């Protein structure tokens, strides 16, 4: 009996590091302490922030365990959905708490996520991968499919509201908002079908690597435990973010920065672990996996967040601000154009990454100083 127990422990630990199990437990303790409605001092805010970061990283680790079990391209889809679920939960909880004052939070966060992915994450992956491997290749058909879907959803949700006339301003009317929510889900659903069923082989660039990963995948028990811990971590992220939101908004206000910075910070928190996963894949010369992670996450972010917040807005009878300003529109279109040009041949070089990162720096700078 003791030998069986030891063997079981050795079988579980490689897939479930101790810190990924303790992260949601520690988050629960922090939330319990914060529940006494005491005034949050600077030290305790730091503890909440660290617990939030640990929960995000643990959530993504457990998503990767589940993803490894199901294989590619389902793995990157699981990770993208996990990250997006965190983002949606954060935005919805903050919108409910903020009411009409948070009407633009979804727009700011989704736009920030798209810009961070298109210019920051992809740019860094192309730069690091290019420096280490000189030139990298990927499936052009898969990337083209993702960019077609992403461009359509992004323009319809973030740009087109500025040009409709039924409701003046960067808003959709209730019927238009419902249509855009359905359209966003339809496009994202079509992409997921193409990625997982219709044209799955396009999204797996290296079949030999896929077979090797399939052979070393974790057991059903490890994957099931990872799924349960993933849900626990997601719940911890949402609750901790609600505790941290007032301090975050107050800090941005003290800096004199625009409210859009809050959306950038939320998007950065959510996307950081996935960005690191994409960067690791690029360094290992698996650029297809990096692009699947990045573009899949961008599509999930906007394709699932917009419908969720649209339904919430209609339920709360509030106007949802979706249209971005002229400056942001120029940067968005430039980012889509440069990304499409850089990825048009199925091969990348360092120059592509540098140009995208320059646009990312310009985006961050002009967000803080419009």
Coordinates of C-alpha atoms in Angstrom, one line a residue:
X1 CA 0.0 0.0 0.0
X2 CA 2.7 2.6 0.8
X3 CA 4.5 1.9 -2.4
X4 CA 1.3 2.4 -4.4
X5 CA 0.7 5.8 -2.6
X6 CA 4.3 6.9 -3.4
X7 CA 3.9 5.8 -7.0
X8 CA 0.6 7.8 -7.3
X9 CA 2.3 10.9 -5.9
X10 CA 5.1 10.6 -8.3
X11 CA 2.6 10.3 -11.2
X12 CA 0.6 13.4 -10.1
X13 CA 3.4 15.9 -9.2
X14 CA 4.9 16.3 -12.7
X15 CA 1.5 17.5 -14.0
X16 CA 0.4 19.4 -11.0
X17 CA 3.2 21.4 -9.3
X18 CA 2.5 22.2 -5.6
X19 CA 2.3 26.0 -6.2
X20 CA -0.6 25.6 -8.7
X21 CA -2.6 23.7 -6.1
X22 CA -1.8 26.2 -3.3
X23 CA -2.5 29.3 -5.5
X24 CA -6.4 29.0 -5.3
X25 CA -6.1 28.1 -1.6
X26 CA -4.1 31.1 -0.8
X27 CA -6.5 33.2 -2.9
X28 CA -9.4 31.9 -0.8
X29 CA -7.5 33.0 2.4
X30 CA -6.9 36.5 1.0
X31 CA -10.5 36.9 -0.1
X32 CA -11.7 35.8 3.3
X33 CA -9.4 38.4 4.9
X34 CA -10.7 41.0 2.5
X35 CA -14.3 40.1 3.4
X36 CA -14.1 41.8 6.7
X37 CA -14.5 45.1 4.9
X38 CA -11.4 46.6 6.4
X39 CA -9.8 49.5 4.7
X40 CA -7.3 48.1 2.2
X41 CA -3.8 49.4 3.0
X42 CA -1.0 49.4 0.5
X43 CA 0.5 46.1 1.9
X44 CA -2.7 44.3 1.6
X45 CA -3.4 45.6 -1.9
X46 CA 0.0 44.2 -2.8
X47 CA -0.9 40.8 -1.4
X48 CA -4.2 40.8 -3.4
X49 CA -2.3 41.7 -6.6
X50 CA 0.3 38.9 -6.0
X51 CA -2.5 36.4 -5.2
X52 CA -4.3 37.5 -8.4
X53 CA -1.1 37.0 -10.5
X54 CA -0.5 33.6 -8.9
X55 CA -4.1 32.5 -9.6
X56 CA -3.8 33.7 -13.3
X57 CA -0.6 31.7 -13.8
X58 CA -2.0 28.7 -12.0
X59 CA -5.2 28.9 -14.2
X60 CA -3.2 28.9 -17.4
X61 CA -0.9 26.1 -16.1
X62 CA -4.0 23.9 -15.5
X63 CA -5.4 24.9 -18.8
X64 CA -2.1 23.8 -20.4
X65 CA -2.4 20.5 -18.6
X66 CA -5.9 19.9 -20.0
X67 CA -4.8 21.2 -23.4
X68 CA -1.8 18.8 -23.5
X69 CA -4.3 16.0 -22.8
X70 CA -6.6 16.8 -25.6
X71 CA -3.8 17.7 -28.1
X72 CA -3.5 20.3 -30.8
X73 CA -5.2 22.4 -32.0
X74 CA -7.7 21.7 -29.2
X75 CA -5.0 22.6 -26.7
X76 CA -4.6 26.2 -27.8
X77 CA -8.4 26.5 -28.0
X78 CA -8.7 25.4 -24.4
X79 CA -6.1 27.9 -23.3
X80 CA -7.7 30.7 -25.3
X81 CA -11.1 29.9 -23.9
X82 CA -9.7 29.8 -20.3
X83 CA -8.0 33.2 -20.7
X84 CA -11.2 34.7 -22.3
X85 CA -13.4 33.3 -19.6
X86 CA -11.2 35.2 -17.1
X87 CA -11.5 38.4 -19.2
X88 CA -15.3 38.1 -19.6
X89 CA -15.8 37.4 -15.9
X90 CA -13.6 40.4 -15.0
X91 CA -15.4 42.8 -17.3
X92 CA -18.9 41.6 -16.4
X93 CA -18.2 41.8 -12.7
X94 CA -16.7 45.3 -13.0
X95 CA -19.5 46.5 -15.2
X96 CA -22.1 45.3 -12.7
X97 CA -20.2 47.1 -9.9
X98 CA -19.5 50.3 -11.9
X99 CA -22.9 50.7 -13.6
X100 CA -23.1 53.4 -16.3
X101 CA -19.6 54.6 -15.4
X102 CA -18.1 51.3 -16.7
X103 CA -20.0 51.5 -20.0
X104 CA -16.7 51.8 -22.0
X105 CA -14.7 49.3 -20.0
X106 CA -15.5 46.4 -22.3
X107 CA -14.5 48.4 -25.3
X108 CA -11.3 49.5 -23.8
X109 CA -10.3 46.1 -22.6
X110 CA -11.2 44.3 -25.8
X111 CA -9.4 46.9 -27.9
X112 CA -6.3 46.7 -25.6
X113 CA -6.4 42.9 -25.8
X114 CA -6.4 43.0 -29.7
X115 CA -3.6 45.5 -29.8
X116 CA -1.5 43.7 -27.2
X117 CA -1.9 40.5 -29.1
X118 CA -1.4 41.8 -32.7
X119 CA 1.5 44.1 -32.0
X120 CA 3.0 43.1 -28.6
X121 CA 2.7 39.3 -28.3
X122 CA 3.1 38.5 -32.0
X123 CA 5.8 41.1 -32.4
X124 CA 7.8 39.8 -29.6
X125 CA 7.4 36.2 -30.8
X126 CA 8.6 37.1 -34.3
X127 CA 11.5 39.1 -32.8
X128 CA 12.7 36.4 -30.4
X129 CA 12.1 33.6 -32.8
X130 CA 13.8 35.4 -35.6
X131 CA 16.9 36.2 -33.4
X132 CA 17.2 32.6 -32.4
X133 CA 16.2 30.8 -35.6
X134 CA 16.8 33.5 -38.3
X135 CA 13.6 32.5 -40.2
X136 CA 10.6 30.7 -39.0
X137 CA 7.7 29.1 -41.0
X138 CA 4.1 28.4 -40.2
X139 CA 0.8 27.4 -42.0
X140 CA -0.2 30.3 -44.1
X141 CA -3.7 29.0 -44.6
X142 CA -4.3 28.8 -40.8
X143 CA -3.1 32.3 -40.1
X144 CA -5.1 33.7 -43.1
X145 CA -8.3 32.1 -41.8
X146 CA -7.7 33.6 -38.3
X147 CA -6.9 37.1 -39.7
X148 CA -10.0 37.1 -41.9
X149 CA -12.3 36.2 -39.0
X150 CA -10.5 38.6 -36.6
X151 CA -10.6 41.6 -39.0
X152 CA -14.3 41.1 -39.6
X153 CA -15.2 41.0 -35.9
X154 CA -12.9 43.8 -34.9
X155 CA -14.2 46.3 -37.5
X156 CA -17.9 45.4 -36.9
X157 CA -17.6 45.7 -33.1
X158 CA -15.1 48.6 -32.6
X159 CA -15.2 50.7 -35.7
X160 CA -18.6 50.4 -37.4
X161 CA -20.6 51.7 -34.4
X162 CA -19.2 55.2 -35.2
X163 CA -20.9 55.2 -38.6
X164 CA -24.4 54.0 -37.7
X165 CA -27.1 56.7 -37.5
X166 CA -30.0 55.1 -35.6
X167 CA -28.3 55.9 -32.3
X168 CA -25.8 58.9 -32.5
X169 CA -22.3 58.4 -31.1
X170 CA -20.2 55.3 -30.6
X171 CA -23.3 53.2 -29.8
X172 CA -25.4 50.5 -31.4
X173 CA -29.2 50.6 -31.0
X174 CA -30.6 47.6 -29.0
X175 CA -31.5 45.7 -32.1
X176 CA -28.2 46.4 -33.8
X177 CA -26.3 45.4 -30.6
X178 CA -28.1 42.1 -30.6
X179 CA -27.3 41.5 -34.3
X180 CA -23.6 42.2 -33.7
X181 CA -23.6 39.9 -30.7
X182 CA -25.0 37.1 -32.9
X183 CA -22.7 37.9 -35.8
X184 CA -19.6 37.8 -33.5
X185 CA -20.6 34.4 -32.1
X186 CA -21.3 33.1 -35.6
X187 CA -17.9 34.2 -36.9
X188 CA -16.1 32.8 -33.9
X189 CA -18.1 29.6 -34.0
X190 CA -17.2 29.2 -37.7
X191 CA -13.5 29.7 -36.9
X192 CA -13.6 27.1 -34.1
X193 CA -15.3 24.6 -36.4
X194 CA -12.6 25.2 -39.1
X195 CA -9.8 24.9 -36.5
X196 CA -11.1 21.7 -34.8
X197 CA -13.1 19.8 -37.4
X198 CA -13.4 21.3 -40.9
X199 CA -9.7 22.1 -41.5
X200 CA -7.9 20.9 -38.4
X201 CA -4.7 19.8 -40.3
X202 CA -4.1 23.4 -41.4
X203 CA -3.6 24.4 -37.7
X204 CA -1.1 21.7 -36.9
X205 CA 2.1 22.7 -38.7
X206 CA 4.3 19.8 -37.5
X207 CA 2.4 16.5 -37.4
X208 CA 5.5 14.6 -36.0
X209 CA 5.6 17.0 -33.1
X210 CA 1.9 16.5 -32.5
X211 CA 2.3 12.8 -32.4
X212 CA 5.2 13.1 -29.9
X213 CA 3.1 15.4 -27.6
X214 CA 0.2 13.0 -28.0
X215 CA 2.4 10.1 -26.7
X216 CA 3.6 12.0 -23.6
X217 CA 0.2 13.5 -22.6
X218 CA -0.9 13.5 -19.0
X219 CA -3.3 10.9 -17.6
X220 CA -7.0 11.3 -17.3
X221 CA -6.7 11.8 -13.6
X222 CA -4.2 14.6 -13.9
X223 CA -6.3 16.2 -16.6
X224 CA -9.5 16.0 -14.5
X225 CA -7.7 17.4 -11.4
X226 CA -6.4 20.2 -13.6
X227 CA -9.9 21.0 -14.9
X228 CA -11.3 21.3 -11.4
X229 CA -8.4 23.5 -10.2
X230 CA -8.8 25.6 -13.4
X231 CA -12.3 26.4 -12.4
X232 CA -11.2 27.2 -8.8
X233 CA -8.5 29.5 -10.1
X234 CA -10.9 31.3 -12.5
X235 CA -13.3 32.0 -9.6
X236 CA -10.4 33.3 -7.5
X237 CA -9.3 35.6 -10.3
X238 CA -12.7 37.2 -10.7
X239 CA -13.3 37.7 -7.0
X240 CA -9.8 39.1 -6.4
X241 CA -10.1 41.5 -9.4
X242 CA -13.3 42.9 -7.9
X243 CA -11.4 43.6 -4.6
X244 CA -8.5 45.2 -6.5
X245 CA -10.5 47.2 -9.0
X246 CA -11.2 50.3 -6.7
X247 CA -7.5 50.6 -5.9
X248 CA -6.5 50.2 -9.5
X249 CA -9.0 52.9 -10.7
X250 CA -7.8 55.2 -7.9
X251 CA -4.2 54.7 -8.9
X252 CA -4.9 55.5 -12.5
X253 CA -6.9 58.6 -11.4
X254 CA -4.0 59.8 -9.3
X255 CA -1.7 59.5 -12.3
X256 CA -4.0 61.7 -14.3
X257 CA -4.1 59.0 -17.0
X258 CA -7.2 58.3 -19.1
X259 CA -9.7 55.7 -18.0
X260 CA -8.7 53.5 -21.0
X261 CA -5.5 52.7 -19.1
X262 CA -7.6 50.5 -16.8
X263 CA -8.7 48.4 -19.7
X264 CA -5.0 48.1 -20.8
X265 CA -4.0 46.9 -17.3
X266 CA -6.8 44.3 -17.2
X267 CA -6.0 43.0 -20.6
X268 CA -2.3 42.8 -19.8
X269 CA -3.0 40.9 -16.5
X270 CA -5.2 38.4 -18.4
X271 CA -2.9 37.9 -21.4
X272 CA 0.5 37.9 -19.7
X273 CA 0.6 34.1 -19.0
X274 CA -0.6 33.3 -22.5
X275 CA 1.9 35.7 -24.0
X276 CA 4.7 33.9 -22.1
X277 CA 3.4 30.5 -23.4
X278 CA 3.4 31.9 -27.0
X279 CA 7.0 33.3 -26.4
X280 CA 8.2 29.9 -25.2
X281 CA 6.8 28.2 -28.2
X282 CA 8.5 30.7 -30.6
X283 CA 11.8 30.2 -28.9
X284 CA 11.3 26.4 -29.4
X285 CA 10.8 27.1 -33.1
X286 CA 7.1 26.3 -32.9
X287 CA 5.8 29.5 -34.4
X288 CA 2.5 27.9 -35.5
X289 CA 1.6 27.2 -31.9
X290 CA 2.5 30.8 -31.0
X291 CA 0.3 32.1 -33.7
X292 CA -2.5 29.7 -32.8
X293 CA -2.3 30.9 -29.2
X294 CA -2.2 34.6 -30.1
X295 CA -4.7 34.9 -32.9
X296 CA -7.0 32.3 -31.2
X297 CA -7.0 34.3 -28.0
X298 CA -7.7 37.6 -29.9
X299 CA -10.7 35.9 -31.6
X300 CA -12.0 34.4 -28.4
X301 CA -11.5 37.7 -26.6
X302 CA -13.7 39.8 -28.9
X303 CA -15.9 37.0 -30.2
X304 CA -17.1 36.0 -26.7
X305 CA -16.7 39.2 -24.7
X306 CA -18.8 41.4 -27.0
X307 CA -21.8 39.0 -26.9
X308 CA -21.6 38.6 -23.1
X309 CA -21.4 42.3 -22.4
X310 CA -24.1 43.1 -25.0
X311 CA -26.6 40.8 -23.3
X312 CA -25.6 42.3 -19.9
X313 CA -26.1 45.8 -21.3
X314 CA -29.5 45.0 -22.7
X315 CA -30.5 43.4 -19.4
X316 CA -29.3 46.4 -17.4
X317 CA -30.9 48.9 -19.9
X318 CA -27.6 50.8 -20.3
X319 CA -25.8 52.0 -23.4
X320 CA -22.7 50.1 -24.2
X321 CA -19.9 52.2 -25.6
X322 CA -18.2 50.2 -28.4
X323 CA -16.9 52.6 -31.1
X324 CA -13.2 53.7 -30.7
X325 CA -11.9 57.2 -31.5
X326 CA -10.1 58.2 -34.7
X327 CA -6.7 57.8 -33.2
X328 CA -7.4 54.2 -32.1
X329 CA -9.1 53.4 -35.4
X330 CA -5.9 54.4 -37.3
X331 CA -3.7 52.3 -35.0
X332 CA -6.1 49.3 -35.2
X333 CA -6.2 49.3 -39.0
X334 CA -2.5 49.8 -39.2
X335 CA -1.9 46.8 -36.9
X336 CA -4.2 44.6 -38.9
X337 CA -2.6 45.7 -42.2
X338 CA 1.0 45.2 -41.0
X339 CA 0.2 41.9 -39.3
X340 CA -1.4 40.6 -42.6
X341 CA 1.6 41.8 -44.6
X342 CA 4.2 40.3 -42.2
X343 CA 2.4 36.9 -42.2
X344 CA 1.5 36.8 -45.9
X345 CA 4.2 34.4 -47.1
X346 CA 4.3 31.8 -44.3
X347 CA 7.8 32.9 -43.3
X348 CA 8.9 35.6 -40.9
X349 CA 12.1 37.5 -40.1
X350 CA 13.3 39.8 -37.3
X351 CA 12.2 43.0 -39.1
X352 CA 8.5 41.9 -38.9
X353 CA 8.7 41.7 -35.1
X354 CA 10.5 45.0 -34.7
X355 CA 7.9 46.9 -36.8
X356 CA 5.0 45.4 -34.8
X357 CA 6.7 46.2 -31.5
X358 CA 7.2 49.8 -32.6
X359 CA 3.5 50.1 -33.2
X360 CA 2.9 48.5 -29.8
X361 CA 5.1 51.1 -28.1
X362 CA 3.2 53.9 -30.0
X363 CA -0.1 52.5 -28.8
X364 CA 0.9 52.4 -25.2
X365 CA 2.4 55.9 -25.3
X366 CA -0.6 57.4 -26.9
X367 CA -3.0 55.6 -24.5
X368 CA -1.3 57.3 -21.6
X369 CA -0.7 60.6 -23.4
X370 CA -3.4 60.9 -26.1

